[in-house]
Amino acid sequence: MSDQRVLTVDNVTGHYGDSHILHGVSMHVNEGEVVTIIGRNGAGKTTLLRAIMGILTKRGGSIVVRGQETIALPPERIARLGIGYVPEERGIYATLDVTENLMLPPRVAAGGMSLDDIYKLFPNLYERRRSPGTRLSGGEQQMLAIARVLRTGAKFLLLDEPTEGLAPVIVQQIGATIELMKRQGMTLILVEQNFRFASRLADRHYVMEHGQIVDVIDRAQVQARMDSIKSYLGI
Amino acid sequence: MTHLPDTVTKPTTSNHTLIWYGLGLIALLAAPFLFYPVFLVKLLCFALFACAFNLLLGSCGLLSFGHAAFFGAAGYVAGHAAKEWGLPFELAILCGTASAAVLGFLFGYVSVRRSGLQFAMITLALAQLIYFLAWQLPFTHAEDGLSAIPRGKVLGLFDLDNIMVLYYTTAAIFLFGFIAMHRMTNSTFGQLLRAIRDNEPRAISLGYEVNRYKLMAFVLSATFAGLAGSTKAIALKIAALTDVHWATSGSVILMTLLGGLGTLLGPVVGAGVVQAIEDHLSSLPADFAVFGLFRLPPITAIIGAIFIICILLFRRGIVGEIQHWLDRRSGK
Amino acid sequence: MSMQALFGQLLVGLINGSFYAMLSLGLAIIFGLLGIVNIAQGAFYMLGGFVTWMLLNYAGIGYFWSLLLVPIIVGLIGAAIEKTLLKKIYNLDHMYGLLLTFGIMMFIQGMFVHFFATAGRPYTVPSALTGGYNLGFMFLPKYRGWVVLASLVLCLVTWYAIEKTSIGRTLRAATENPTLTRAFGVNVPALMTIGFGIGVALAGAAGVLAAPIYPVSPLMGAELIITVFAVVVVGGMGSIMGAIVTSLMLGLLEGLTKVVYPQGSNMVIFVIMLIVLLVRPAGLFGRER
């Protein structure tokens, strides 16, 4: 069982400047799973992803990625364990054009998509391949941010609010892409506000409140526990 | 009118601080009986210069790399006024100081709008322009400098060639500048400057004309640097190219940094330490060797090394570290 | 005034301009990546000249080998300084970077004065580059032509490497968003060391090119860096091509002033800076932020 563990987070704490954000978070993700982290704004979801990536500098506890303790590792070493990161703010480089944005992240594992494959999957990115990254529309930028990690060969992806502020058509397209990734056996953590979107994709939902995991809901329980989910999300 | 919240707690004048002021005053009065007065005169001039520099950096966060321009140019003007125009001591000093204020307005007008590092680069480059002008203009006498500047008499009565008169006059000028700047730092104007330093966008959004306040601070800082430079030129009877050289700008930065950025006494202590080191090194015989083994490197290398050590090991400076230590002790 | 004199001074201006270009290019790379205004850039230029002189006089290594070796040596010295000193202040106010490099500059220059005194040391032009061409309107010494050519090529290669290659792509990404770039698996701290090394190596290369023209002395870079600062302010931070073009333009202007109004030649760049600040505060190629 434990050899299938991609990620084990144990009692992780995190600070952002002076404010204490994560208060002992514990969770895990198995090979091939899609797991969401849901919760209200300010619950610490984005901070948890940043802690896993190691770009939150003040963090404690234990984060094990594929059997390797990472709490003392710098971000570049953590990424090299085969993690792909799609940040909330998308992180498209303005000084790089679309192709350069795609080519930037180094390959961290074998089997990543080629540039041609990516352009076949995202034809609109191909059309804009010479534009500076930040000239794209919000949806195109999100596509680019996702496409960018597909090239690296990472099999474990962290996606932070991939549908935030996007039109329904594009949300559908992103959903299809995530399903494709799942079929290919990738492991995903999805931070998502849009629960309807998340529930179609996820095997398990972690509910986060005030910097702690307060509940875990399996796919099978979702219908039965809809009321408590609604109250967690305040909808 | 809205008031920005006070970001730094206003120091209250307790009996404690009064005792310190008293001790400081006694030290200032007694010093010439313990140390060589001419050395003290020079020290006080540089201490005033460093305080002026600290006024800008401490309260505005603006790092000027060109303060030697004000110090040196004021020295030339004061020296010229005393020597060529035959003006009395007080007017000569006034001329020098006023010229620094004008120069400060010019420099400040083009530089305060630029952000931190660009500001430093611009002030350094502008000061270099003044340095080259000092090479070219006839009244500065290029490499020779202005020498044998007559000191004159204070209030037309006391001959400044008397070394004690010279010392106490310089001490009075220093004290005037020191107290004026101290009061300015604690005034509403000073608080406003600190608020701008700590959160400029906020001050702008509250409707303050931030650049105007920065410019005022810059001009004031330049003016006091000019007062220091004028006094130095007349007290030591010489105004020279070294006074406008970038190394002098660097030296005043070091004094402030070493003593303690933004502290009240830091620049004075820093000026004392740097002057003492320079004085000591220049008094050594030419063939001096440490333990008879190796020659000391020139002062610039030593100053460079102090810079590096100070930034890496004690950024708060001497006074800053002592204050920090006292605060921590009293906090526990 | 003779045409000979005019073109001769313009050539000197072009040479100085290409030195400004190499120094400001290095300055821009370092500033982008490390957030440090490296005031010691002039000291590394001096180091380049001195190492060239030392290689010849102590090891018998000639000019062309120096052209290859010296930038590497200077770059390694820079990398070592970055790893031991600069690394410690990245989380502090940018001001401390300027102050620390100022200390480093004073220290390096002071130590060279200590061991070599301030007198200039001549370095003979390599025999392959002696002589010159008569162009009709002027006599072009081969070496001076070579300096302009070599530094232009070096600047353009640097520009190409930054704008068009994968290393440059990573460099630009790390400049724009270092944290995210690390999260993609790029070793940004190592890149910063390399970037500082390359930045000062450019100054070192300028020092090699300068050695046969200007006497090698510990203070040869002390004033140069201030002029380069003015050039950078005129050009505006941020554009590499802008930095190169501004440098050459101002170098030429300086040369021209030497003919027309010699007393003003060392001031003209600073006066231009003053005017640009009044008219276009963000610099010629900069954008107002």
XYZ file of N, CA, C and O in Angstrom, chain B residues 13-120:
432
model
N 10.733 62.847 26.553
C 11.890 63.396 27.245
C 11.767 63.084 28.728
O 11.118 63.801 29.472
N 12.375 61.993 29.116
C 12.339 61.636 30.527
C 13.591 62.182 31.206
O 14.487 62.713 30.557
N 13.637 62.042 32.530
C 14.831 62.449 33.266
C 16.057 61.720 32.750
O 17.151 62.250 32.678
N 15.807 60.443 32.407
C 16.859 59.579 31.906
C 17.577 60.212 30.705
O 18.792 60.336 30.695
N 16.757 60.633 29.716
C 17.379 61.193 28.516
C 18.025 62.541 28.819
O 19.045 62.883 28.238
N 17.427 63.280 29.750
C 18.023 64.564 30.122
C 19.428 64.373 30.675
O 20.343 65.147 30.382
N 19.590 63.314 31.470
C 20.916 63.011 32.023
C 21.901 62.742 30.883
O 23.018 63.251 30.864
N 21.438 61.979 29.888
C 22.314 61.690 28.749
C 22.696 62.970 28.009
O 23.836 63.145 27.613
N 21.695 63.851 27.809
C 22.004 65.111 27.143
C 23.054 65.885 27.935
O 23.997 66.442 27.379
N 22.869 65.909 29.259
C 23.815 66.618 30.113
C 25.215 66.054 29.985
O 26.189 66.802 29.795
N 25.306 64.724 30.012
C 26.613 64.066 29.876
C 27.246 64.399 28.531
O 28.445 64.681 28.446
N 26.393 64.393 27.477
C 26.894 64.700 26.140
C 27.458 66.109 26.079
O 28.537 66.343 25.524
N 26.747 67.035 26.687
C 27.175 68.425 26.682
C 28.498 68.582 27.419
O 29.421 69.279 26.953
N 28.602 67.919 28.570
C 29.848 67.981 29.343
C 31.005 67.408 28.530
O 32.096 67.979 28.474
N 30.733 66.270 27.862
C 31.773 65.650 27.032
C 32.228 66.630 25.954
O 33.419 66.794 25.697
N 31.252 67.330 25.336
C 31.566 68.272 24.270
C 32.423 69.424 24.808
O 33.362 69.890 24.164
N 32.096 69.864 26.027
C 32.844 70.981 26.622
C 34.239 70.548 27.073
O 35.199 71.312 26.957
N 34.346 69.322 27.573
C 35.607 68.888 28.170
C 36.575 68.305 27.155
O 37.787 68.255 27.397
N 36.041 67.883 26.008
C 36.850 67.138 25.032
C 38.193 67.787 24.677
O 39.217 67.099 24.650
N 38.249 69.103 24.414
C 39.520 69.669 23.947
C 40.628 69.593 24.999
O 41.796 69.791 24.661
N 40.272 69.309 26.251
C 41.322 69.162 27.256
C 41.871 67.748 27.266
O 42.878 67.463 27.898
N 41.170 66.854 26.584
C 41.600 65.452 26.570
C 42.188 65.040 25.213
O 43.053 64.183 25.145
N 41.677 65.634 24.150
C 42.152 65.271 22.816
C 42.693 66.500 22.098
O 42.442 67.634 22.501
N 43.389 66.245 21.017
C 43.957 67.302 20.200
C 42.818 68.094 19.546
O 42.015 67.524 18.790
N 42.678 69.391 19.856
C 41.477 70.128 19.418
C 41.255 70.138 17.912
O 40.111 70.061 17.463
N 42.320 70.252 17.118
C 42.108 70.318 15.671
C 41.490 69.010 15.157
O 40.617 69.015 14.293
N 41.922 67.891 15.750
C 41.317 66.606 15.397
C 39.825 66.630 15.740
O 38.983 66.193 14.950
N 39.502 67.196 16.902
C 38.093 67.258 17.320
C 37.276 68.148 16.390
O 36.124 67.839 16.075
N 37.886 69.244 15.956
C 37.184 70.147 15.035
C 36.810 69.405 13.768
O 35.665 69.436 13.294
N 37.790 68.680 13.238
C 37.539 67.908 12.022
C 36.459 66.859 12.283
O 35.534 66.682 11.480
N 36.577 66.198 13.422
C 35.612 65.155 13.768
C 34.197 65.722 13.829
O 33.258 65.143 13.291
N 34.057 66.880 14.492
C 32.714 67.463 14.627
C 32.128 67.842 13.271
O 30.931 67.680 13.040
N 32.983 68.336 12.382
C 32.497 68.675 11.042
C 31.973 67.432 10.332
O 30.898 67.438 9.729
N 32.741 66.347 10.415
C 32.295 65.116 9.753
C 31.092 64.515 10.462
O 30.226 63.921 9.830
N 31.037 64.673 11.784
C 29.879 64.161 12.525
C 28.612 64.893 12.073
O 27.571 64.277 11.849
N 28.723 66.210 11.907
C 27.570 66.986 11.437
C 27.178 66.553 10.019
O 26.003 66.399 9.698
N 28.199 66.337 9.200
C 27.990 65.860 7.826
C 27.241 64.523 7.853
O 26.245 64.327 7.150
N 27.701 63.614 8.691
C 27.074 62.286 8.771
C 25.643 62.394 9.292
O 24.752 61.679 8.822
N 25.410 63.304 10.247
C 24.043 63.497 10.747
C 23.129 63.979 9.618
O 21.980 63.540 9.506
N 23.664 64.887 8.785
C 22.878 65.399 7.667
C 22.531 64.285 6.689
O 21.407 64.171 6.201
N 23.527 63.434 6.419
C 23.288 62.288 5.530
C 22.239 61.352 6.131
O 21.332 60.877 5.461
N 22.364 61.124 7.438
C 21.455 60.227 8.146
C 20.027 60.772 8.172
O 19.066 60.015 8.184
N 19.924 62.095 8.161
C 18.599 62.726 8.140
C 17.809 62.239 6.929
O 16.630 61.916 7.009
N 18.494 62.155 5.791
C 17.839 61.740 4.552
C 17.596 60.229 4.525
O 16.506 59.766 4.216
N 18.640 59.473 4.875
C 18.523 58.015 4.800
C 17.609 57.477 5.897
O 16.751 56.637 5.660
N 17.800 57.994 7.111
C 17.033 57.485 8.237
C 15.557 57.796 8.123
O 14.716 56.936 8.350
N 15.229 59.030 7.736
C 13.815 59.377 7.758
C 13.120 59.152 6.419
O 11.930 58.917 6.390
N 13.861 59.192 5.315
C 13.221 58.990 4.008
C 13.569 57.658 3.364
O 12.961 57.277 2.383
N 14.599 57.000 3.875
C 15.044 55.781 3.235
C 15.740 56.036 1.913
O 15.880 55.140 1.089
N 16.172 57.279 1.689
C 16.860 57.599 0.431
C 18.373 57.546 0.641
O 18.922 58.290 1.454
N 19.031 56.642 -0.095
C 20.477 56.490 0.033
C 21.162 57.371 -1.007
O 21.161 57.070 -2.191
N 21.732 58.482 -0.541
C 22.435 59.376 -1.462
C 23.888 58.954 -1.564
O 24.565 58.778 -0.558
N 24.347 58.799 -2.787
C 25.753 58.450 -2.994
C 26.526 59.682 -3.452
O 27.619 59.570 -3.978
N 25.938 60.854 -3.269
C 26.599 62.052 -3.779
C 26.657 63.193 -2.786
O 26.768 64.344 -3.181
N 26.617 62.858 -1.490
C 26.574 63.947 -0.520
C 27.859 64.757 -0.441
O 27.856 65.863 0.069
N 28.952 64.204 -0.941
C 30.209 64.960 -0.937
C 30.061 66.234 -1.766
O 30.723 67.234 -1.494
N 29.184 66.212 -2.764
C 29.000 67.399 -3.605
C 28.580 68.596 -2.763
O 29.103 69.694 -2.937
N 27.661 68.386 -1.830
C 27.178 69.498 -0.997
C 28.249 69.932 -0.007
O 28.490 71.114 0.198
N 28.862 68.925 0.589
C 29.914 69.172 1.577
C 31.070 69.945 0.931
O 31.513 70.980 1.430
N 31.517 69.436 -0.213
C 32.678 70.024 -0.869
C 32.383 71.363 -1.520
O 33.144 72.325 -1.370
N 31.251 71.430 -2.236
C 30.926 72.680 -2.938
C 30.737 73.822 -1.939
O 31.211 74.944 -2.155
N 30.047 73.523 -0.828
C 29.854 74.546 0.190
C 31.198 75.013 0.731
O 31.409 76.208 0.982
N 32.120 74.072 0.882
C 33.457 74.421 1.361
C 34.150 75.392 0.416
O 34.729 76.400 0.845
N 34.067 75.103 -0.886
C 34.681 75.998 -1.878
C 34.068 77.393 -1.797
O 34.769 78.407 -1.796
N 32.729 77.442 -1.750
C 32.060 78.746 -1.757
C 32.400 79.514 -0.480
O 32.753 80.699 -0.534
N 32.331 78.841 0.663
C 32.636 79.517 1.923
C 34.086 80.006 1.917
O 34.380 81.148 2.318
N 34.972 79.155 1.439
C 36.386 79.510 1.395
C 36.637 80.700 0.480
O 37.349 81.639 0.825
N 35.993 80.666 -0.685
C 36.143 81.755 -1.644
C 35.593 83.052 -1.057
O 36.205 84.119 -1.184
N 34.445 82.952 -0.400
C 33.817 84.140 0.191
C 34.723 84.746 1.257
O 34.868 85.972 1.337
N 35.352 83.904 2.047
C 36.203 84.406 3.120
C 37.514 84.958 2.558
O 38.005 86.006 2.995
N 38.073 84.237 1.571
C 39.407 84.599 1.105
C 39.381 85.694 0.058
O 40.106 86.688 0.166
N 38.520 85.563 -0.952
C 38.543 86.492 -2.081
C 37.616 87.686 -1.860
O 37.918 88.794 -2.246
N 36.468 87.420 -1.265
C 35.530 88.530 -1.042
C 35.755 89.188 0.311
O 35.160 90.213 0.617
N 36.540 88.540 1.144
C 36.828 89.098 2.464
C 35.623 89.162 3.391
O 35.555 89.998 4.293
N 34.664 88.267 3.168
C 33.484 88.272 4.042
C 33.846 87.770 5.439
O 34.729 86.937 5.587
N 33.147 88.259 6.462
C 33.404 87.734 7.808
C 32.981 86.263 7.918
O 32.187 85.773 7.099
N 33.479 85.620 8.944
C 33.260 84.198 9.192
C 31.801 83.774 9.019
O 31.486 82.870 8.253
N 30.896 84.486 9.720
C 29.490 84.060 9.719
C 28.888 84.124 8.320
O 28.178 83.211 7.901
N 29.190 85.204 7.589
C 28.614 85.352 6.248
C 29.204 84.331 5.284
O 28.504 83.815 4.416
N 30.488 84.049 5.457
C 31.125 83.054 4.590
C 30.457 81.701 4.771
O 30.136 81.003 3.807
N 30.233 81.341 6.019
C 29.546 80.072 6.306
C 28.148 80.085 5.704
O 27.699 79.109 5.106
N 27.482 81.210 5.842
C 26.130 81.344 5.314
C 26.116 81.174 3.794
O 25.263 80.483 3.230
N 27.098 81.800 3.124
C 27.191 81.671 1.667
C 27.361 80.206 1.276
O 26.690 79.697 0.367
N 28.282 79.534 1.938
C 28.545 78.122 1.625
C 27.297 77.288 1.831
O 26.903 76.484 0.964
N 26.647 77.490 2.967
C 25.459 76.701 3.291
C 24.347 76.950 2.278
O 23.690 76.017 1.818
N 24.173 78.232 1.924
C 23.126 78.567 0.959
C 23.406 77.919 -0.397
O 22.497 77.413 -1.060
N 24.687 77.910 -0.791
C 25.005 77.300 -2.085
C 24.679 75.806 -2.070
O 24.200 75.260 -3.058
N 24.915 75.155 -0.923
C 24.577 73.732 -0.820
C 23.075 73.535 -0.913
O 22.600 72.565 -1.510
N 22.320 74.471 -0.334
C 20.864 74.358 -0.399
C 20.380 74.445 -1.841
O 19.528 73.673 -2.280
N 20.960 75.404 -2.597
C 20.572 75.567 -4.007
C 20.923 74.308 -4.798
O 20.122 73.766 -5.558
N 22.141 73.844 -4.580
C 22.590 72.620 -5.253
C 21.696 71.439 -4.875
O 21.328 70.616 -5.714
N 21.342 71.401 -3.598
C 20.474 70.327 -3.110
C 19.120 70.364 -3.797
O 18.569 69.321 -4.147
N 18.615 71.569 -4.028
C 17.331 71.674 -4.713
C 17.439 71.116 -6.132
O 16.591 70.356 -6.592
N 18.550 71.489 -6.814
C 18.761 71.009 -8.184
C 18.851 69.480 -8.225
O 18.162 68.812 -9.005
N 19.719 68.933 -7.387
C 19.900 67.473 -7.340
C 18.583 66.788 -6.989
O 18.175 65.830 -7.623
N 17.975 67.304 -5.946
C 16.767 66.677 -5.434
C 15.650 66.709 -6.454
O 14.920 65.743 -6.628
N 15.549 67.821 -7.177
C 14.462 67.978 -8.123
C 14.466 66.856 -9.160
O 13.422 66.327 -9.527
N 15.650 66.472 -9.636
C 15.682 65.421 -10.662
C 15.770 64.018 -10.067
O 15.497 63.048 -10.759
N 16.150 63.897 -8.799
C 16.426 62.550 -8.308
C 15.362 61.963 -7.383
O 15.172 60.748 -7.392
N 14.664 62.771 -6.585
C 13.780 62.152 -5.584
C 12.614 61.385 -6.198
O 12.028 60.532 -5.546
N 12.314 61.674 -7.448
C 11.208 60.949 -8.072
C 11.599 59.521 -8.415
O 10.766 58.682 -8.647
N 12.908 59.269 -8.485
C 13.356 57.935 -8.883
C 13.428 57.019 -7.673
O 13.704 57.454 -6.557
N 13.224 55.729 -7.935
C 13.187 54.781 -6.835
C 14.590 54.493 -6.316
O 15.585 54.795 -6.969
N 14.641 53.877 -5.159
C 15.834 53.627 -4.346
C 17.182 53.541 -5.042
O 18.017 54.426 -4.888
N 17.373 52.474 -5.843
C 18.707 52.251 -6.386
C 19.045 53.265 -7.466
O 20.178 53.727 -7.562
N 18.030 53.634 -8.288
C 18.277 54.655 -9.311
C 18.633 55.974 -8.666
O 19.467 56.714 -9.166
N 17.997 56.253 -7.529
C 18.289 57.473 -6.797
C 19.768 57.502 -6.410
O 20.453 58.517 -6.593
N 20.250 56.378 -5.908
C 21.662 56.303 -5.510
C 22.574 56.531 -6.710
O 23.555 57.280 -6.639
